[in-house]
Amino acid sequence: MSEKRVVMVVDMQNGVFETPRHQREKCVSLINQLTQAADKVIFIQHTEAGGLEEGSEGFALLPELHQPADALYVTKTACDAFYNTGLETLLRDQGIREFVICGCATDYCVDATIKNGVSRGYHITVAEDAHTTSNRPAAEAQILINHHNDVWRNFIAPANPLAVKRTETILENWKAN
């Protein structure tokens, strides 16, 4: 298992936030706390036609997001950050087997990446208060966030259980080690 403090930040991009996201400022603040304390940060960025093309303003990360000089970047075209990307190769090359995940959108990209990562044997901690989404036709954002935190807490992967912790707890654990 890796001893590095690694944070994976999913889809915190200008174009993604054209749709209002629940508690944007709080989420960014918590993500910044994690990225500032991490040994390694991996930003996952979604690309597609219609405003999220690589190099466009929409593709760019939110300006208020802390981006360490040595951060790593992966571009994806699907909700799952492992699907047809170099993410697994990057993690292997960096010797990363565990990471904290946060970002947008709880119910799509964050969820898909978590579930695929656990299936691949990565030890994942979800920063339960550092992911966001928008209101959907079937449920408001806060309900979706709470629901997914509960699903992840109870996700059955006997040899590789998910951890779901508040950012404050993650940071305290990092300081203690």
Short mmCIF file of C-alpha atoms in Angstrom, two decimals, residues 23-127:
data_model
loop_
_atom_site.label_atom_id
_atom_site.label_comp_id
_atom_site.label_asym_id
_atom_site.label_seq_id
_atom_site.Cartn_x
_atom_site.Cartn_y
_atom_site.Cartn_z
CA GLN A 23 -22.38 24.57 -1.98
CA ARG A 24 -19.69 25.31 -4.58
CA GLU A 25 -17.63 27.59 -2.34
CA LYS A 26 -17.62 25.14 0.59
CA CYS A 27 -16.73 22.22 -1.67
CA VAL A 28 -13.84 24.12 -3.29
CA SER A 29 -12.57 25.23 0.12
CA LEU A 30 -12.50 21.66 1.41
CA ILE A 31 -10.86 20.37 -1.78
CA ASN A 32 -8.22 23.09 -1.45
CA GLN A 33 -7.50 21.96 2.12
CA LEU A 34 -6.94 18.43 0.83
CA THR A 35 -4.80 19.43 -2.16
CA GLN A 36 -2.62 21.69 -0.01
CA ALA A 37 -1.95 18.85 2.47
CA ALA A 38 -1.48 16.10 -0.13
CA ASP A 39 1.79 14.67 -1.37
CA LYS A 40 0.30 14.17 -4.83
CA VAL A 41 -2.79 15.61 -6.56
CA ILE A 42 -4.42 14.14 -9.65
CA PHE A 43 -6.95 16.27 -11.50
CA ILE A 44 -9.44 14.44 -13.69
CA GLN A 45 -10.97 16.61 -16.43
CA HIS A 46 -13.87 15.74 -18.70
CA THR A 47 -13.72 16.61 -22.38
CA GLU A 48 -16.49 16.63 -24.96
CA ALA A 49 -17.90 18.81 -27.72
CA GLY A 50 -20.13 21.69 -26.70
CA GLY A 51 -17.88 23.64 -24.36
CA LEU A 52 -15.57 21.12 -22.71
CA GLU A 53 -13.03 20.76 -25.50
CA GLU A 54 -9.42 20.46 -24.33
CA GLY A 55 -7.83 23.90 -24.13
CA SER A 56 -11.17 25.72 -23.92
CA GLU A 57 -12.25 27.97 -21.05
CA GLY A 58 -14.90 25.40 -20.14
CA PHE A 59 -12.29 22.63 -19.89
CA ALA A 60 -10.12 24.70 -17.53
CA LEU A 61 -10.21 23.99 -13.81
CA LEU A 62 -12.07 26.46 -11.60
CA PRO A 63 -9.80 29.47 -10.99
CA GLU A 64 -10.24 29.29 -7.22
CA LEU A 65 -8.99 25.70 -7.12
CA HIS A 66 -5.48 25.18 -5.70
CA GLN A 67 -3.32 23.51 -8.34
CA PRO A 68 0.07 22.36 -7.03
CA ALA A 69 2.94 22.80 -9.49
CA ASP A 70 3.57 19.04 -9.58
CA ALA A 71 -0.07 18.03 -10.02
CA LEU A 72 -0.91 15.30 -12.52
CA TYR A 73 -3.75 15.49 -15.05
CA VAL A 74 -5.94 12.90 -16.75
CA THR A 75 -8.52 13.65 -19.44
CA LYS A 76 -11.63 11.48 -19.71
CA THR A 77 -14.60 11.22 -22.07
CA ALA A 78 -16.91 9.11 -19.87
CA CYS A 79 -18.19 9.36 -16.31
CA ASP A 80 -15.71 6.72 -15.15
CA ALA A 81 -12.19 8.19 -14.96
CA PHE A 82 -10.69 4.72 -15.61
CA TYR A 83 -12.62 4.14 -18.86
CA ASN A 84 -10.26 4.44 -21.87
CA THR A 85 -7.85 6.76 -20.04
CA GLY A 86 -4.29 6.56 -18.80
CA LEU A 87 -5.38 6.77 -15.15
CA GLU A 88 -4.49 3.20 -14.21
CA THR A 89 -1.07 3.49 -15.88
CA LEU A 90 -0.43 6.78 -14.08
CA LEU A 91 -1.38 5.27 -10.71
CA ARG A 92 0.82 2.23 -11.34
CA ASP A 93 3.78 4.36 -12.49
CA GLN A 94 3.43 6.57 -9.39
CA GLY A 95 3.11 3.56 -7.05
CA ILE A 96 -0.32 4.71 -5.91
CA ARG A 97 -2.69 2.06 -4.51
CA GLU A 98 -4.80 4.32 -2.28
CA PHE A 99 -6.25 7.77 -2.63
CA VAL A 100 -8.85 10.23 -1.39
CA ILE A 101 -11.47 11.21 -3.94
CA CYS A 102 -13.53 14.40 -4.18
CA GLY A 103 -15.06 16.63 -6.85
CA CYS A 104 -18.08 16.77 -9.15
CA ALA A 105 -20.58 15.18 -9.94
CA THR A 106 -21.40 12.97 -6.97
CA ASP A 107 -24.04 10.92 -8.78
CA TYR A 108 -22.19 10.42 -12.05
CA CYS A 109 -18.42 10.84 -12.37
CA VAL A 110 -17.43 10.54 -8.72
CA ASP A 111 -19.65 7.49 -8.18
CA ALA A 112 -18.55 5.68 -11.37
CA THR A 113 -14.86 6.28 -10.64
CA ILE A 114 -15.18 5.09 -7.04
CA LYS A 115 -16.92 1.86 -7.95
CA ASN A 116 -14.53 1.00 -10.77
CA GLY A 117 -11.53 1.90 -8.60
CA VAL A 118 -12.67 -0.38 -5.79
CA SER A 119 -13.21 -3.20 -8.32
CA ARG A 120 -9.61 -2.69 -9.50
CA GLY A 121 -8.33 -3.02 -5.93
CA TYR A 122 -7.61 0.62 -5.09
CA HIS A 123 -8.13 1.62 -1.47
CA ILE A 124 -10.37 4.66 -1.68
CA THR A 125 -11.44 7.18 0.92
CA VAL A 126 -14.31 9.43 -0.09
CA ALA A 127 -14.16 12.95 1.30
#
